XYZ file of C-alpha atoms in Angstrom:
243
model
C -1.897 -37.758 7.531
C -3.221 -38.546 11.003
C -4.007 -42.152 11.877
C -7.719 -41.356 12.180
C -7.733 -40.048 8.618
C -6.216 -43.282 7.319
C -8.917 -45.228 9.159
C -11.581 -43.055 7.530
C -10.071 -43.740 4.104
C -9.896 -47.467 4.840
C -13.531 -47.499 5.924
C -14.706 -45.701 2.786
C -12.513 -47.598 0.336
C -13.469 -51.016 1.692
C -17.155 -50.214 1.345
C -16.615 -49.007 -2.215
C -14.633 -52.161 -2.996
C -17.453 -54.366 -1.729
C -20.090 -52.389 -3.635
C -18.123 -52.631 -6.891
C -17.515 -56.349 -6.348
C -21.213 -56.950 -5.731
C -22.149 -55.096 -8.918
C -19.524 -56.931 -10.985
C -20.264 -60.394 -9.586
C -17.692 -62.873 -8.309
C -17.184 -64.434 -11.762
C -16.098 -61.157 -13.377
C -12.519 -60.850 -14.598
C -10.324 -58.201 -12.965
C -8.529 -56.392 -15.837
C -5.971 -54.747 -13.529
C -5.001 -58.143 -12.055
C -4.699 -60.504 -15.035
C -5.763 -64.029 -14.155
C -7.956 -62.952 -11.239
C -11.702 -62.976 -10.913
C -13.569 -60.869 -8.365
C -13.746 -63.872 -6.025
C -9.904 -63.956 -5.948
C -9.799 -60.250 -5.146
C -12.291 -60.633 -2.282
C -10.488 -63.660 -0.870
C -7.111 -61.966 -0.996
C -8.180 -58.605 0.409
C -10.379 -60.154 3.072
C -7.524 -62.415 4.184
C -5.185 -59.407 4.393
C -7.754 -57.498 6.466
C -8.136 -60.465 8.826
C -4.343 -60.816 9.116
C -3.833 -57.120 9.859
C -6.689 -56.992 12.372
C -5.102 -59.888 14.226
C -1.938 -57.908 14.907
C -3.876 -54.856 16.039
C -6.595 -56.530 18.097
C -4.558 -59.400 19.531
C -1.228 -57.534 19.950
C 0.915 -60.145 18.195
C 4.569 -59.075 18.381
C 5.990 -61.532 15.850
C 5.205 -62.187 12.201
C 2.370 -64.596 11.476
C 1.280 -66.264 8.211
C -1.522 -64.702 6.211
C -3.726 -67.763 6.376
C -6.191 -69.073 3.824
C -9.608 -67.516 3.259
C -12.664 -69.681 3.974
C -14.194 -71.821 1.235
C -16.964 -69.354 0.444
C -18.301 -67.995 -2.819
C -21.038 -65.737 -4.112
C -23.038 -63.738 -1.547
C -21.400 -65.613 1.330
C -17.936 -64.548 0.180
C -19.029 -60.950 -0.184
C -20.579 -60.976 3.301
C -17.361 -62.440 4.718
C -15.309 -59.702 3.079
C -17.559 -57.005 4.487
C -17.252 -58.503 7.971
C -13.441 -58.744 7.846
C -13.236 -55.168 6.609
C -15.562 -53.972 9.389
C -13.525 -55.837 12.008
C -10.295 -54.245 10.782
C -11.759 -50.732 10.824
C -13.156 -51.229 14.322
C -9.882 -52.729 15.605
C -7.865 -49.773 14.340
C -10.373 -47.222 15.631
C -10.347 -48.802 19.107
C -6.584 -49.384 19.407
C -4.591 -47.215 21.839
C -1.936 -44.861 20.394
C 0.741 -46.801 22.269
C -0.203 -50.127 20.697
C 2.734 -52.528 20.454
C 2.569 -55.165 17.738
C 4.537 -56.491 14.771
C 4.780 -54.368 11.632
C 7.072 -54.522 8.621
C 7.828 -50.981 7.425
C 9.239 -47.973 9.312
C 6.460 -45.887 10.874
C 5.895 -43.488 13.773
C 4.070 -46.317 15.568
C 2.635 -49.776 14.852
C -0.869 -48.286 14.834
C 0.141 -45.614 12.320
C 1.737 -48.306 10.151
C -1.290 -50.589 10.002
C -3.761 -47.762 9.405
C -1.660 -46.362 6.562
C -0.844 -49.730 5.008
C -4.413 -50.955 5.016
C -5.749 -47.662 3.668
C -3.450 -47.956 0.654
C -3.944 -51.713 0.266
C -7.682 -51.215 0.119
C -7.570 -48.211 -2.195
C -5.544 -50.073 -4.813
C -7.834 -53.097 -4.587
C -10.911 -50.843 -4.778
C -9.570 -49.739 -8.148
C -9.256 -53.426 -9.075
C -12.878 -54.087 -8.127
C -14.031 -51.071 -10.121
C -12.068 -52.256 -13.138
C -14.071 -55.487 -12.957
C -17.343 -53.573 -12.592
C -16.584 -51.303 -15.536
C -17.436 -47.661 -15.926
C -15.508 -44.711 -14.567
C -13.489 -45.532 -11.419
C -13.705 -43.306 -8.383
C -10.997 -40.749 -7.739
C -8.052 -40.706 -5.354
C -7.119 -37.511 -3.514
C -3.752 -36.151 -4.736
C -2.267 -35.840 -1.235
C -3.248 -39.389 -0.330
C -1.868 -40.689 -3.623
C 1.451 -38.911 -2.983
C 1.570 -40.522 0.451
C 1.075 -43.903 -1.182
C 3.878 -43.255 -3.648
C 6.131 -42.390 -0.721
C 5.203 -45.608 1.094
C 5.873 -47.654 -2.032
C 9.213 -46.063 -2.929
C 10.707 -45.420 0.510
C 9.030 -48.327 2.280
C 8.327 -51.408 0.191
C 11.195 -51.013 -2.238
C 13.752 -50.154 0.413
C 13.470 -53.755 1.604
C 15.747 -56.566 0.477
C 12.666 -58.244 -1.017
C 12.566 -55.632 -3.785
C 13.484 -57.117 -7.144
C 14.073 -53.733 -8.768
C 17.801 -54.037 -9.432
C 20.117 -52.780 -12.162
C 23.565 -54.044 -13.133
C 24.388 -50.498 -14.217
C 23.623 -47.681 -11.730
C 20.607 -45.736 -12.896
C 18.542 -42.881 -11.464
C 14.768 -42.723 -11.777
C 12.853 -39.554 -10.964
C 9.198 -39.701 -9.962
C 7.337 -36.385 -9.971
C 3.738 -35.656 -9.002
C 2.746 -32.545 -10.894
C -0.222 -31.618 -8.693
C 1.289 -31.882 -5.187
C 3.909 -29.417 -3.952
C 7.222 -31.067 -3.104
C 6.130 -34.506 -4.301
C 9.276 -35.548 -6.141
C 11.421 -38.608 -5.505
C 14.896 -39.642 -6.659
C 15.273 -43.428 -6.888
C 18.800 -44.814 -7.219
C 18.864 -48.229 -8.850
C 21.859 -50.526 -8.424
C 22.486 -54.205 -7.738
C 21.229 -53.534 -4.193
C 17.685 -52.556 -3.150
C 16.608 -49.136 -4.453
C 17.501 -46.112 -2.354
C 14.940 -43.310 -2.557
C 15.099 -39.711 -1.370
C 12.175 -37.313 -1.457
C 13.924 -34.557 -3.373
C 15.851 -33.887 -6.567
C 19.285 -35.005 -5.461
C 20.819 -36.254 -8.711
C 20.480 -35.996 -12.463
C 17.917 -38.546 -13.596
C 18.285 -41.037 -16.435
C 14.499 -41.227 -16.670
C 11.571 -39.290 -15.224
C 8.000 -40.465 -14.731
C 5.702 -37.496 -14.147
C 2.007 -36.793 -13.907
C -0.872 -36.261 -11.510
C -0.308 -38.041 -8.209
C -3.280 -40.393 -8.539
C -2.166 -41.584 -11.975
C 1.432 -41.989 -10.799
C 0.274 -43.950 -7.761
C -1.672 -46.441 -9.828
C 0.972 -46.705 -12.538
C 3.732 -47.450 -10.007
C 1.477 -50.177 -8.589
C 1.159 -51.444 -12.190
C -2.556 -50.661 -12.472
C -2.305 -48.073 -15.266
C 0.151 -46.981 -17.954
C 2.647 -44.303 -16.964
C 1.343 -40.743 -17.393
C 4.504 -39.331 -19.001
C 8.011 -40.744 -19.411
C 11.045 -38.705 -20.468
C 14.652 -39.778 -20.847
C 15.688 -43.428 -21.018
C 12.388 -45.314 -21.115
C 14.169 -48.604 -20.370
C 14.448 -47.485 -16.731
C 10.663 -47.101 -16.530
C 10.316 -50.492 -18.202
C 12.646 -52.009 -15.614
C 10.330 -50.750 -12.863
C 7.276 -52.133 -14.677
C 8.822 -55.559 -15.145
C 10.379 -56.075 -11.692
C 8.414 -54.076 -9.123
C 5.467 -56.399 -8.532
C 4.911 -57.132 -4.819
């Protein structure tokens, strides 16, 4: 996907998140994030938007702490979230292609990284807000969902921070059934997972299904669509992959 397309997704998803949060109310529980209320979701996502916009707009070249959200609640908190989201979208849209700033996953450029990361961050949290609102959640385009799976498997869980480890080498296959070529082979050992986007080894376990359902299940928002083989490998992912 082009950077501009990620920014479009981010813009749309953040607005949908805010609308769902407003309908649910800040006191509503968030079923997909046990222990959270909508106010926690708004504070977290707004703080992440503010943090990301700082790197893009202010060109920070070293890591900086996330920072605490303001002591707001109710309509004031919702208005603050909308403003932080708007600022992030505008910062990304105005940034030059050659932007230099800190980022934490491999990407063609810092701008491409932040646009992609925030588009996926906001999409997952939009689903959280809609779970609090109730009713049928909005959809996620299969190609975008596959891109998010790729970021999660080959980006986040390639880092030393990943807790997905196995004393015995295991191979997990992830297969999106509605996107051509969307299959990943995840090798689990005592080191961080190593993922290739192909079928490069026999799998001990395979998780398969539509890309959008896979995306949300790998982010621990939904049950797995379909698991074959040794289900303990899928359980290992569920129990250790939280970020």
